[in-house]
């Protein structure tokens, strides 16, 4: 097996750093609803008392276990998503947060109101940044059946990461800011962000 490296790209400074991590931090998505190519897969209603017990059990002797939560941003859902984040915070479920862009189950309306998107990211950091360990801007944007179906996703991702990092730095919050993608393969968008095969 090859050497494991973490790459940190600082777009604000124009630098790339290769880091050799001394440890890994694991998080867990504790809720029952999950996204699929055709919408949500629904299970039983989440029992938050059982979720808290399971998180404590997973934590064991470790300092903490980090819950990973997702919200789906659309201009119409903004206030509901902010309420969801407040609920996660109040129930000790806010550690890592991923802001998914748009309702990909509806194929129409792929335009992004970029100013609203960027202001929402700032609002999340302003209101909840002190509770966040990391913030992921978009979710697997190289999947064509999710955010990758939006022709503006790369612009929203790049500008979102830059705005988030600037806002966190302005407020002196030590939030890790980034994005995730799936590995290259049959399900991913070819040459996403210039990757070669």
mmCIF file with all atom_site columns, C-alpha atoms in Angstrom:
data_model
loop_
_atom_site.group_PDB
_atom_site.id
_atom_site.type_symbol
_atom_site.label_atom_id
_atom_site.label_alt_id
_atom_site.label_comp_id
_atom_site.label_asym_id
_atom_site.label_entity_id
_atom_site.label_seq_id
_atom_site.pdbx_PDB_ins_code
_atom_site.Cartn_x
_atom_site.Cartn_y
_atom_site.Cartn_z
_atom_site.occupancy
_atom_site.B_iso_or_equiv
_atom_site.pdbx_formal_charge
_atom_site.auth_seq_id
_atom_site.auth_comp_id
_atom_site.auth_asym_id
_atom_site.auth_atom_id
_atom_site.pdbx_PDB_model_num
ATOM 1   C CA . UNK A 1 1   ? 0.000   0.000  0.000   1.00 0.00 ? 1   UNK A CA 1
ATOM 2   C CA . UNK A 1 2   ? 1.227   3.522  -0.806  1.00 0.00 ? 2   UNK A CA 1
ATOM 3   C CA . UNK A 1 3   ? 1.841   6.376  1.562   1.00 0.00 ? 3   UNK A CA 1
ATOM 4   C CA . UNK A 1 4   ? -1.250  8.189  2.829   1.00 0.00 ? 4   UNK A CA 1
ATOM 5   C CA . UNK A 1 5   ? -1.146  11.955 2.318   1.00 0.00 ? 5   UNK A CA 1
ATOM 6   C CA . UNK A 1 6   ? -3.576  14.726 3.097   1.00 0.00 ? 6   UNK A CA 1
ATOM 7   C CA . UNK A 1 7   ? -3.437  17.657 0.720   1.00 0.00 ? 7   UNK A CA 1
ATOM 8   C CA . UNK A 1 8   ? -4.386  21.088 1.982   1.00 0.00 ? 8   UNK A CA 1
ATOM 9   C CA . UNK A 1 9   ? -4.984  23.697 -0.696  1.00 0.00 ? 9   UNK A CA 1
ATOM 10  C CA . UNK A 1 10  ? -5.208  27.298 0.466   1.00 0.00 ? 10  UNK A CA 1
ATOM 11  C CA . UNK A 1 11  ? -6.894  29.214 -2.343  1.00 0.00 ? 11  UNK A CA 1
ATOM 12  C CA . UNK A 1 12  ? -6.615  32.471 -0.408  1.00 0.00 ? 12  UNK A CA 1
ATOM 13  C CA . UNK A 1 13  ? -2.809  32.205 -0.213  1.00 0.00 ? 13  UNK A CA 1
ATOM 14  C CA . UNK A 1 14  ? -2.373  30.266 -3.461  1.00 0.00 ? 14  UNK A CA 1
ATOM 15  C CA . UNK A 1 15  ? -0.486  27.457 -1.731  1.00 0.00 ? 15  UNK A CA 1
ATOM 16  C CA . UNK A 1 16  ? -0.608  23.681 -1.556  1.00 0.00 ? 16  UNK A CA 1
ATOM 17  C CA . UNK A 1 17  ? 0.680   21.785 1.460   1.00 0.00 ? 17  UNK A CA 1
ATOM 18  C CA . UNK A 1 18  ? 1.162   18.043 1.843   1.00 0.00 ? 18  UNK A CA 1
ATOM 19  C CA . UNK A 1 19  ? 0.641   16.908 5.400   1.00 0.00 ? 19  UNK A CA 1
ATOM 20  C CA . UNK A 1 20  ? 1.392   13.604 7.049   1.00 0.00 ? 20  UNK A CA 1
ATOM 21  C CA . UNK A 1 21  ? -1.373  13.221 9.609   1.00 0.00 ? 21  UNK A CA 1
ATOM 22  C CA . UNK A 1 22  ? -0.477  11.695 12.941  1.00 0.00 ? 22  UNK A CA 1
ATOM 23  C CA . UNK A 1 23  ? -4.058  10.695 13.640  1.00 0.00 ? 23  UNK A CA 1
ATOM 24  C CA . UNK A 1 24  ? -7.453  10.470 12.021  1.00 0.00 ? 24  UNK A CA 1
ATOM 25  C CA . UNK A 1 25  ? -10.730 11.751 13.418  1.00 0.00 ? 25  UNK A CA 1
ATOM 26  C CA . UNK A 1 26  ? -13.815 9.758  12.629  1.00 0.00 ? 26  UNK A CA 1
ATOM 27  C CA . UNK A 1 27  ? -17.335 11.077 12.531  1.00 0.00 ? 27  UNK A CA 1
ATOM 28  C CA . UNK A 1 28  ? -20.700 9.432  12.187  1.00 0.00 ? 28  UNK A CA 1
ATOM 29  C CA . UNK A 1 29  ? -23.977 10.337 10.491  1.00 0.00 ? 29  UNK A CA 1
ATOM 30  C CA . UNK A 1 30  ? -26.491 9.374  13.196  1.00 0.00 ? 30  UNK A CA 1
ATOM 31  C CA . UNK A 1 31  ? -29.856 9.846  11.474  1.00 0.00 ? 31  UNK A CA 1
ATOM 32  C CA . UNK A 1 32  ? -31.981 7.401  9.509   1.00 0.00 ? 32  UNK A CA 1
ATOM 33  C CA . UNK A 1 33  ? -32.817 9.322  6.323   1.00 0.00 ? 33  UNK A CA 1
ATOM 34  C CA . UNK A 1 34  ? -30.268 9.001  3.511   1.00 0.00 ? 34  UNK A CA 1
ATOM 35  C CA . UNK A 1 35  ? -30.158 10.346 -0.020  1.00 0.00 ? 35  UNK A CA 1
ATOM 36  C CA . UNK A 1 36  ? -30.364 8.110  -3.067  1.00 0.00 ? 36  UNK A CA 1
ATOM 37  C CA . UNK A 1 37  ? -30.404 8.816  -6.819  1.00 0.00 ? 37  UNK A CA 1
ATOM 38  C CA . UNK A 1 38  ? -34.202 8.948  -6.666  1.00 0.00 ? 38  UNK A CA 1
ATOM 39  C CA . UNK A 1 39  ? -34.686 10.911 -3.443  1.00 0.00 ? 39  UNK A CA 1
ATOM 40  C CA . UNK A 1 40  ? -34.699 9.934  0.218   1.00 0.00 ? 40  UNK A CA 1
ATOM 41  C CA . UNK A 1 41  ? -34.604 6.413  1.560   1.00 0.00 ? 41  UNK A CA 1
ATOM 42  C CA . UNK A 1 42  ? -36.855 6.545  4.586   1.00 0.00 ? 42  UNK A CA 1
ATOM 43  C CA . UNK A 1 43  ? -36.599 4.386  7.652   1.00 0.00 ? 43  UNK A CA 1
ATOM 44  C CA . UNK A 1 44  ? -38.113 4.579  11.101  1.00 0.00 ? 44  UNK A CA 1
ATOM 45  C CA . UNK A 1 45  ? -38.502 7.983  12.747  1.00 0.00 ? 45  UNK A CA 1
ATOM 46  C CA . UNK A 1 46  ? -35.287 9.057  14.481  1.00 0.00 ? 46  UNK A CA 1
ATOM 47  C CA . UNK A 1 47  ? -35.288 8.444  18.233  1.00 0.00 ? 47  UNK A CA 1
ATOM 48  C CA . UNK A 1 48  ? -32.961 11.135 19.562  1.00 0.00 ? 48  UNK A CA 1
ATOM 49  C CA . UNK A 1 49  ? -32.617 9.563  23.006  1.00 0.00 ? 49  UNK A CA 1
ATOM 50  C CA . UNK A 1 50  ? -31.385 6.337  21.386  1.00 0.00 ? 50  UNK A CA 1
ATOM 51  C CA . UNK A 1 51  ? -29.110 8.335  19.067  1.00 0.00 ? 51  UNK A CA 1
ATOM 52  C CA . UNK A 1 52  ? -27.492 10.059 22.066  1.00 0.00 ? 52  UNK A CA 1
ATOM 53  C CA . UNK A 1 53  ? -26.981 6.706  23.819  1.00 0.00 ? 53  UNK A CA 1
ATOM 54  C CA . UNK A 1 54  ? -25.438 5.212  20.671  1.00 0.00 ? 54  UNK A CA 1
ATOM 55  C CA . UNK A 1 55  ? -23.081 8.194  20.301  1.00 0.00 ? 55  UNK A CA 1
ATOM 56  C CA . UNK A 1 56  ? -21.960 7.864  23.928  1.00 0.00 ? 56  UNK A CA 1
ATOM 57  C CA . UNK A 1 57  ? -21.402 4.133  23.379  1.00 0.00 ? 57  UNK A CA 1
ATOM 58  C CA . UNK A 1 58  ? -19.353 4.796  20.226  1.00 0.00 ? 58  UNK A CA 1
ATOM 59  C CA . UNK A 1 59  ? -17.318 7.437  22.036  1.00 0.00 ? 59  UNK A CA 1
ATOM 60  C CA . UNK A 1 60  ? -16.103 5.039  24.690  1.00 0.00 ? 60  UNK A CA 1
ATOM 61  C CA . UNK A 1 61  ? -12.969 6.504  26.319  1.00 0.00 ? 61  UNK A CA 1
ATOM 62  C CA . UNK A 1 62  ? -12.274 8.893  23.438  1.00 0.00 ? 62  UNK A CA 1
ATOM 63  C CA . UNK A 1 63  ? -12.498 12.654 23.953  1.00 0.00 ? 63  UNK A CA 1
ATOM 64  C CA . UNK A 1 64  ? -15.488 12.866 21.636  1.00 0.00 ? 64  UNK A CA 1
ATOM 65  C CA . UNK A 1 65  ? -17.296 11.400 18.678  1.00 0.00 ? 65  UNK A CA 1
ATOM 66  C CA . UNK A 1 66  ? -18.219 13.886 15.980  1.00 0.00 ? 66  UNK A CA 1
ATOM 67  C CA . UNK A 1 67  ? -21.742 13.801 14.553  1.00 0.00 ? 67  UNK A CA 1
ATOM 68  C CA . UNK A 1 68  ? -21.904 14.628 10.848  1.00 0.00 ? 68  UNK A CA 1
ATOM 69  C CA . UNK A 1 69  ? -25.079 16.346 9.712   1.00 0.00 ? 69  UNK A CA 1
ATOM 70  C CA . UNK A 1 70  ? -26.411 17.375 6.311   1.00 0.00 ? 70  UNK A CA 1
ATOM 71  C CA . UNK A 1 71  ? -28.734 20.159 5.261   1.00 0.00 ? 71  UNK A CA 1
ATOM 72  C CA . UNK A 1 72  ? -30.067 20.848 1.779   1.00 0.00 ? 72  UNK A CA 1
ATOM 73  C CA . UNK A 1 73  ? -29.981 24.518 0.829   1.00 0.00 ? 73  UNK A CA 1
ATOM 74  C CA . UNK A 1 74  ? -32.502 26.101 -1.478  1.00 0.00 ? 74  UNK A CA 1
ATOM 75  C CA . UNK A 1 75  ? -33.617 29.717 -1.212  1.00 0.00 ? 75  UNK A CA 1
ATOM 76  C CA . UNK A 1 76  ? -37.115 28.468 -0.320  1.00 0.00 ? 76  UNK A CA 1
ATOM 77  C CA . UNK A 1 77  ? -35.861 26.115 2.419   1.00 0.00 ? 77  UNK A CA 1
ATOM 78  C CA . UNK A 1 78  ? -33.385 28.544 4.015   1.00 0.00 ? 78  UNK A CA 1
ATOM 79  C CA . UNK A 1 79  ? -35.257 29.266 7.234   1.00 0.00 ? 79  UNK A CA 1
ATOM 80  C CA . UNK A 1 80  ? -36.198 25.591 7.715   1.00 0.00 ? 80  UNK A CA 1
ATOM 81  C CA . UNK A 1 81  ? -32.546 24.568 7.256   1.00 0.00 ? 81  UNK A CA 1
ATOM 82  C CA . UNK A 1 82  ? -31.377 27.174 9.798   1.00 0.00 ? 82  UNK A CA 1
ATOM 83  C CA . UNK A 1 83  ? -33.975 25.773 12.219  1.00 0.00 ? 83  UNK A CA 1
ATOM 84  C CA . UNK A 1 84  ? -32.632 22.261 11.563  1.00 0.00 ? 84  UNK A CA 1
ATOM 85  C CA . UNK A 1 85  ? -29.076 23.392 12.330  1.00 0.00 ? 85  UNK A CA 1
ATOM 86  C CA . UNK A 1 86  ? -30.294 25.005 15.579  1.00 0.00 ? 86  UNK A CA 1
ATOM 87  C CA . UNK A 1 87  ? -32.037 21.745 16.476  1.00 0.00 ? 87  UNK A CA 1
ATOM 88  C CA . UNK A 1 88  ? -28.845 19.753 15.800  1.00 0.00 ? 88  UNK A CA 1
ATOM 89  C CA . UNK A 1 89  ? -26.870 22.209 17.946  1.00 0.00 ? 89  UNK A CA 1
ATOM 90  C CA . UNK A 1 90  ? -29.359 22.085 20.804  1.00 0.00 ? 90  UNK A CA 1
ATOM 91  C CA . UNK A 1 91  ? -29.365 18.270 20.720  1.00 0.00 ? 91  UNK A CA 1
ATOM 92  C CA . UNK A 1 92  ? -25.516 18.048 20.667  1.00 0.00 ? 92  UNK A CA 1
ATOM 93  C CA . UNK A 1 93  ? -25.532 16.711 17.100  1.00 0.00 ? 93  UNK A CA 1
ATOM 94  C CA . UNK A 1 94  ? -23.597 19.531 15.463  1.00 0.00 ? 94  UNK A CA 1
ATOM 95  C CA . UNK A 1 95  ? -19.904 18.877 14.838  1.00 0.00 ? 95  UNK A CA 1
ATOM 96  C CA . UNK A 1 96  ? -19.423 18.423 11.127  1.00 0.00 ? 96  UNK A CA 1
ATOM 97  C CA . UNK A 1 97  ? -21.919 19.984 8.743   1.00 0.00 ? 97  UNK A CA 1
ATOM 98  C CA . UNK A 1 98  ? -22.353 19.479 5.021   1.00 0.00 ? 98  UNK A CA 1
ATOM 99  C CA . UNK A 1 99  ? -24.373 22.027 3.070   1.00 0.00 ? 99  UNK A CA 1
ATOM 100 C CA . UNK A 1 100 ? -25.853 20.294 0.039   1.00 0.00 ? 100 UNK A CA 1
ATOM 101 C CA . UNK A 1 101 ? -26.779 22.696 -2.753  1.00 0.00 ? 101 UNK A CA 1
ATOM 102 C CA . UNK A 1 102 ? -30.276 22.403 -4.192  1.00 0.00 ? 102 UNK A CA 1
ATOM 103 C CA . UNK A 1 103 ? -32.956 19.769 -4.416  1.00 0.00 ? 103 UNK A CA 1
ATOM 104 C CA . UNK A 1 104 ? -31.491 17.433 -7.042  1.00 0.00 ? 104 UNK A CA 1
ATOM 105 C CA . UNK A 1 105 ? -34.682 15.335 -7.157  1.00 0.00 ? 105 UNK A CA 1
ATOM 106 C CA . UNK A 1 106 ? -36.277 18.180 -9.102  1.00 0.00 ? 106 UNK A CA 1
ATOM 107 C CA . UNK A 1 107 ? -34.556 18.445 -12.467 1.00 0.00 ? 107 UNK A CA 1
ATOM 108 C CA . UNK A 1 108 ? -35.902 21.888 -13.362 1.00 0.00 ? 108 UNK A CA 1
ATOM 109 C CA . UNK A 1 109 ? -34.426 25.135 -12.115 1.00 0.00 ? 109 UNK A CA 1
ATOM 110 C CA . UNK A 1 110 ? -30.689 24.426 -12.155 1.00 0.00 ? 110 UNK A CA 1
ATOM 111 C CA . UNK A 1 111 ? -29.769 28.107 -11.864 1.00 0.00 ? 111 UNK A CA 1
ATOM 112 C CA . UNK A 1 112 ? -28.100 29.119 -8.635  1.00 0.00 ? 112 UNK A CA 1
ATOM 113 C CA . UNK A 1 113 ? -28.757 32.474 -7.038  1.00 0.00 ? 113 UNK A CA 1
ATOM 114 C CA . UNK A 1 114 ? -25.108 32.739 -6.083  1.00 0.00 ? 114 UNK A CA 1
ATOM 115 C CA . UNK A 1 115 ? -25.485 35.750 -3.773  1.00 0.00 ? 115 UNK A CA 1
ATOM 116 C CA . UNK A 1 116 ? -28.163 33.960 -1.726  1.00 0.00 ? 116 UNK A CA 1
ATOM 117 C CA . UNK A 1 117 ? -26.024 30.780 -1.576  1.00 0.00 ? 117 UNK A CA 1
ATOM 118 C CA . UNK A 1 118 ? -22.936 32.667 -0.389  1.00 0.00 ? 118 UNK A CA 1
ATOM 119 C CA . UNK A 1 119 ? -24.905 34.716 2.155   1.00 0.00 ? 119 UNK A CA 1
ATOM 120 C CA . UNK A 1 120 ? -26.422 31.513 3.525   1.00 0.00 ? 120 UNK A CA 1
ATOM 121 C CA . UNK A 1 121 ? -22.937 30.048 4.054   1.00 0.00 ? 121 UNK A CA 1
ATOM 122 C CA . UNK A 1 122 ? -21.896 33.229 5.919   1.00 0.00 ? 122 UNK A CA 1
ATOM 123 C CA . UNK A 1 123 ? -25.049 33.064 8.050   1.00 0.00 ? 123 UNK A CA 1
ATOM 124 C CA . UNK A 1 124 ? -24.333 29.451 9.002   1.00 0.00 ? 124 UNK A CA 1
ATOM 125 C CA . UNK A 1 125 ? -20.799 30.395 10.080  1.00 0.00 ? 125 UNK A CA 1
ATOM 126 C CA . UNK A 1 126 ? -21.969 33.530 11.922  1.00 0.00 ? 126 UNK A CA 1
ATOM 127 C CA . UNK A 1 127 ? -24.750 31.742 13.805  1.00 0.00 ? 127 UNK A CA 1
ATOM 128 C CA . UNK A 1 128 ? -23.281 28.268 14.340  1.00 0.00 ? 128 UNK A CA 1
ATOM 129 C CA . UNK A 1 129 ? -19.549 28.482 13.616  1.00 0.00 ? 129 UNK A CA 1
ATOM 130 C CA . UNK A 1 130 ? -18.539 28.196 17.267  1.00 0.00 ? 130 UNK A CA 1
ATOM 131 C CA . UNK A 1 131 ? -20.169 24.737 17.313  1.00 0.00 ? 131 UNK A CA 1
ATOM 132 C CA . UNK A 1 132 ? -18.572 23.455 14.101  1.00 0.00 ? 132 UNK A CA 1
ATOM 133 C CA . UNK A 1 133 ? -15.392 21.441 13.724  1.00 0.00 ? 133 UNK A CA 1
ATOM 134 C CA . UNK A 1 134 ? -15.758 21.326 9.951   1.00 0.00 ? 134 UNK A CA 1
ATOM 135 C CA . UNK A 1 135 ? -17.968 22.633 7.194   1.00 0.00 ? 135 UNK A CA 1
ATOM 136 C CA . UNK A 1 136 ? -18.282 20.853 3.861   1.00 0.00 ? 136 UNK A CA 1
ATOM 137 C CA . UNK A 1 137 ? -19.451 23.009 0.970   1.00 0.00 ? 137 UNK A CA 1
ATOM 138 C CA . UNK A 1 138 ? -21.578 20.875 -1.360  1.00 0.00 ? 138 UNK A CA 1
ATOM 139 C CA . UNK A 1 139 ? -21.874 17.109 -1.142  1.00 0.00 ? 139 UNK A CA 1
ATOM 140 C CA . UNK A 1 140 ? -20.277 14.867 -3.758  1.00 0.00 ? 140 UNK A CA 1
ATOM 141 C CA . UNK A 1 141 ? -20.690 17.460 -6.524  1.00 0.00 ? 141 UNK A CA 1
ATOM 142 C CA . UNK A 1 142 ? -19.152 15.121 -9.062  1.00 0.00 ? 142 UNK A CA 1
ATOM 143 C CA . UNK A 1 143 ? -22.135 12.749 -8.967  1.00 0.00 ? 143 UNK A CA 1
ATOM 144 C CA . UNK A 1 144 ? -24.320 13.536 -11.979 1.00 0.00 ? 144 UNK A CA 1
ATOM 145 C CA . UNK A 1 145 ? -27.527 12.406 -10.244 1.00 0.00 ? 145 UNK A CA 1
ATOM 146 C CA . UNK A 1 146 ? -26.911 14.823 -7.369  1.00 0.00 ? 146 UNK A CA 1
ATOM 147 C CA . UNK A 1 147 ? -25.299 18.256 -7.404  1.00 0.00 ? 147 UNK A CA 1
ATOM 148 C CA . UNK A 1 148 ? -23.221 17.304 -10.440 1.00 0.00 ? 148 UNK A CA 1
ATOM 149 C CA . UNK A 1 149 ? -26.384 17.686 -12.509 1.00 0.00 ? 149 UNK A CA 1
ATOM 150 C CA . UNK A 1 150 ? -26.170 21.428 -11.937 1.00 0.00 ? 150 UNK A CA 1
ATOM 151 C CA . UNK A 1 151 ? -24.014 23.169 -14.563 1.00 0.00 ? 151 UNK A CA 1
ATOM 152 C CA . UNK A 1 152 ? -23.019 25.875 -12.029 1.00 0.00 ? 152 UNK A CA 1
ATOM 153 C CA . UNK A 1 153 ? -21.859 23.542 -9.261  1.00 0.00 ? 153 UNK A CA 1
ATOM 154 C CA . UNK A 1 154 ? -18.116 24.131 -9.640  1.00 0.00 ? 154 UNK A CA 1
ATOM 155 C CA . UNK A 1 155 ? -18.562 27.899 -9.368  1.00 0.00 ? 155 UNK A CA 1
ATOM 156 C CA . UNK A 1 156 ? -20.831 27.459 -6.326  1.00 0.00 ? 156 UNK A CA 1
ATOM 157 C CA . UNK A 1 157 ? -18.337 25.050 -4.735  1.00 0.00 ? 157 UNK A CA 1
ATOM 158 C CA . UNK A 1 158 ? -15.227 27.186 -5.285  1.00 0.00 ? 158 UNK A CA 1
ATOM 159 C CA . UNK A 1 159 ? -16.828 30.488 -4.328  1.00 0.00 ? 159 UNK A CA 1
ATOM 160 C CA . UNK A 1 160 ? -18.568 28.815 -1.392  1.00 0.00 ? 160 UNK A CA 1
ATOM 161 C CA . UNK A 1 161 ? -15.314 27.402 -0.003  1.00 0.00 ? 161 UNK A CA 1
ATOM 162 C CA . UNK A 1 162 ? -13.544 30.765 -0.389  1.00 0.00 ? 162 UNK A CA 1
ATOM 163 C CA . UNK A 1 163 ? -16.385 32.725 1.265   1.00 0.00 ? 163 UNK A CA 1
ATOM 164 C CA . UNK A 1 164 ? -16.626 30.188 4.093   1.00 0.00 ? 164 UNK A CA 1
ATOM 165 C CA . UNK A 1 165 ? -12.888 30.295 4.781   1.00 0.00 ? 165 UNK A CA 1
ATOM 166 C CA . UNK A 1 166 ? -12.799 34.105 4.736   1.00 0.00 ? 166 UNK A CA 1
ATOM 167 C CA . UNK A 1 167 ? -15.787 34.323 7.084   1.00 0.00 ? 167 UNK A CA 1
ATOM 168 C CA . UNK A 1 168 ? -14.323 31.788 9.519   1.00 0.00 ? 168 UNK A CA 1
ATOM 169 C CA . UNK A 1 169 ? -10.994 33.655 9.515   1.00 0.00 ? 169 UNK A CA 1
ATOM 170 C CA . UNK A 1 170 ? -12.755 36.996 10.012  1.00 0.00 ? 170 UNK A CA 1
ATOM 171 C CA . UNK A 1 171 ? -14.501 35.585 13.095  1.00 0.00 ? 171 UNK A CA 1
ATOM 172 C CA . UNK A 1 172 ? -11.298 33.763 14.206  1.00 0.00 ? 172 UNK A CA 1
ATOM 173 C CA . UNK A 1 173 ? -13.096 30.402 14.177  1.00 0.00 ? 173 UNK A CA 1
ATOM 174 C CA . UNK A 1 174 ? -10.937 27.267 13.733  1.00 0.00 ? 174 UNK A CA 1
ATOM 175 C CA . UNK A 1 175 ? -13.389 25.538 11.368  1.00 0.00 ? 175 UNK A CA 1
ATOM 176 C CA . UNK A 1 176 ? -11.979 23.138 8.785   1.00 0.00 ? 176 UNK A CA 1
ATOM 177 C CA . UNK A 1 177 ? -13.548 24.180 5.473   1.00 0.00 ? 177 UNK A CA 1
ATOM 178 C CA . UNK A 1 178 ? -13.598 21.997 2.381   1.00 0.00 ? 178 UNK A CA 1
ATOM 179 C CA . UNK A 1 179 ? -15.583 19.822 0.022   1.00 0.00 ? 179 UNK A CA 1
ATOM 180 C CA . UNK A 1 180 ? -15.876 16.130 -0.717  1.00 0.00 ? 180 UNK A CA 1
ATOM 181 C CA . UNK A 1 181 ? -16.246 14.091 -3.847  1.00 0.00 ? 181 UNK A CA 1
ATOM 182 C CA . UNK A 1 182 ? -16.574 10.457 -4.744  1.00 0.00 ? 182 UNK A CA 1
ATOM 183 C CA . UNK A 1 183 ? -13.594 8.687  -6.325  1.00 0.00 ? 183 UNK A CA 1
ATOM 184 C CA . UNK A 1 184 ? -13.418 8.660  -10.106 1.00 0.00 ? 184 UNK A CA 1
ATOM 185 C CA . UNK A 1 185 ? -15.488 5.908  -11.619 1.00 0.00 ? 185 UNK A CA 1
ATOM 186 C CA . UNK A 1 186 ? -18.538 5.039  -13.650 1.00 0.00 ? 186 UNK A CA 1
ATOM 187 C CA . UNK A 1 187 ? -20.870 7.034  -11.384 1.00 0.00 ? 187 UNK A CA 1
ATOM 188 C CA . UNK A 1 188 ? -18.792 10.224 -11.256 1.00 0.00 ? 188 UNK A CA 1
ATOM 189 C CA . UNK A 1 189 ? -18.583 13.169 -13.639 1.00 0.00 ? 189 UNK A CA 1
ATOM 190 C CA . UNK A 1 190 ? -15.548 12.616 -15.909 1.00 0.00 ? 190 UNK A CA 1
ATOM 191 C CA . UNK A 1 191 ? -12.636 15.020 -15.360 1.00 0.00 ? 191 UNK A CA 1
ATOM 192 C CA . UNK A 1 192 ? -14.286 16.804 -12.453 1.00 0.00 ? 192 UNK A CA 1
ATOM 193 C CA . UNK A 1 193 ? -11.968 19.659 -11.397 1.00 0.00 ? 193 UNK A CA 1
ATOM 194 C CA . UNK A 1 194 ? -9.459  18.552 -14.033 1.00 0.00 ? 194 UNK A CA 1
ATOM 195 C CA . UNK A 1 195 ? -8.802  15.021 -12.770 1.00 0.00 ? 195 UNK A CA 1
ATOM 196 C CA . UNK A 1 196 ? -7.220  12.741 -15.353 1.00 0.00 ? 196 UNK A CA 1
ATOM 197 C CA . UNK A 1 197 ? -7.593  9.016  -15.892 1.00 0.00 ? 197 UNK A CA 1
#
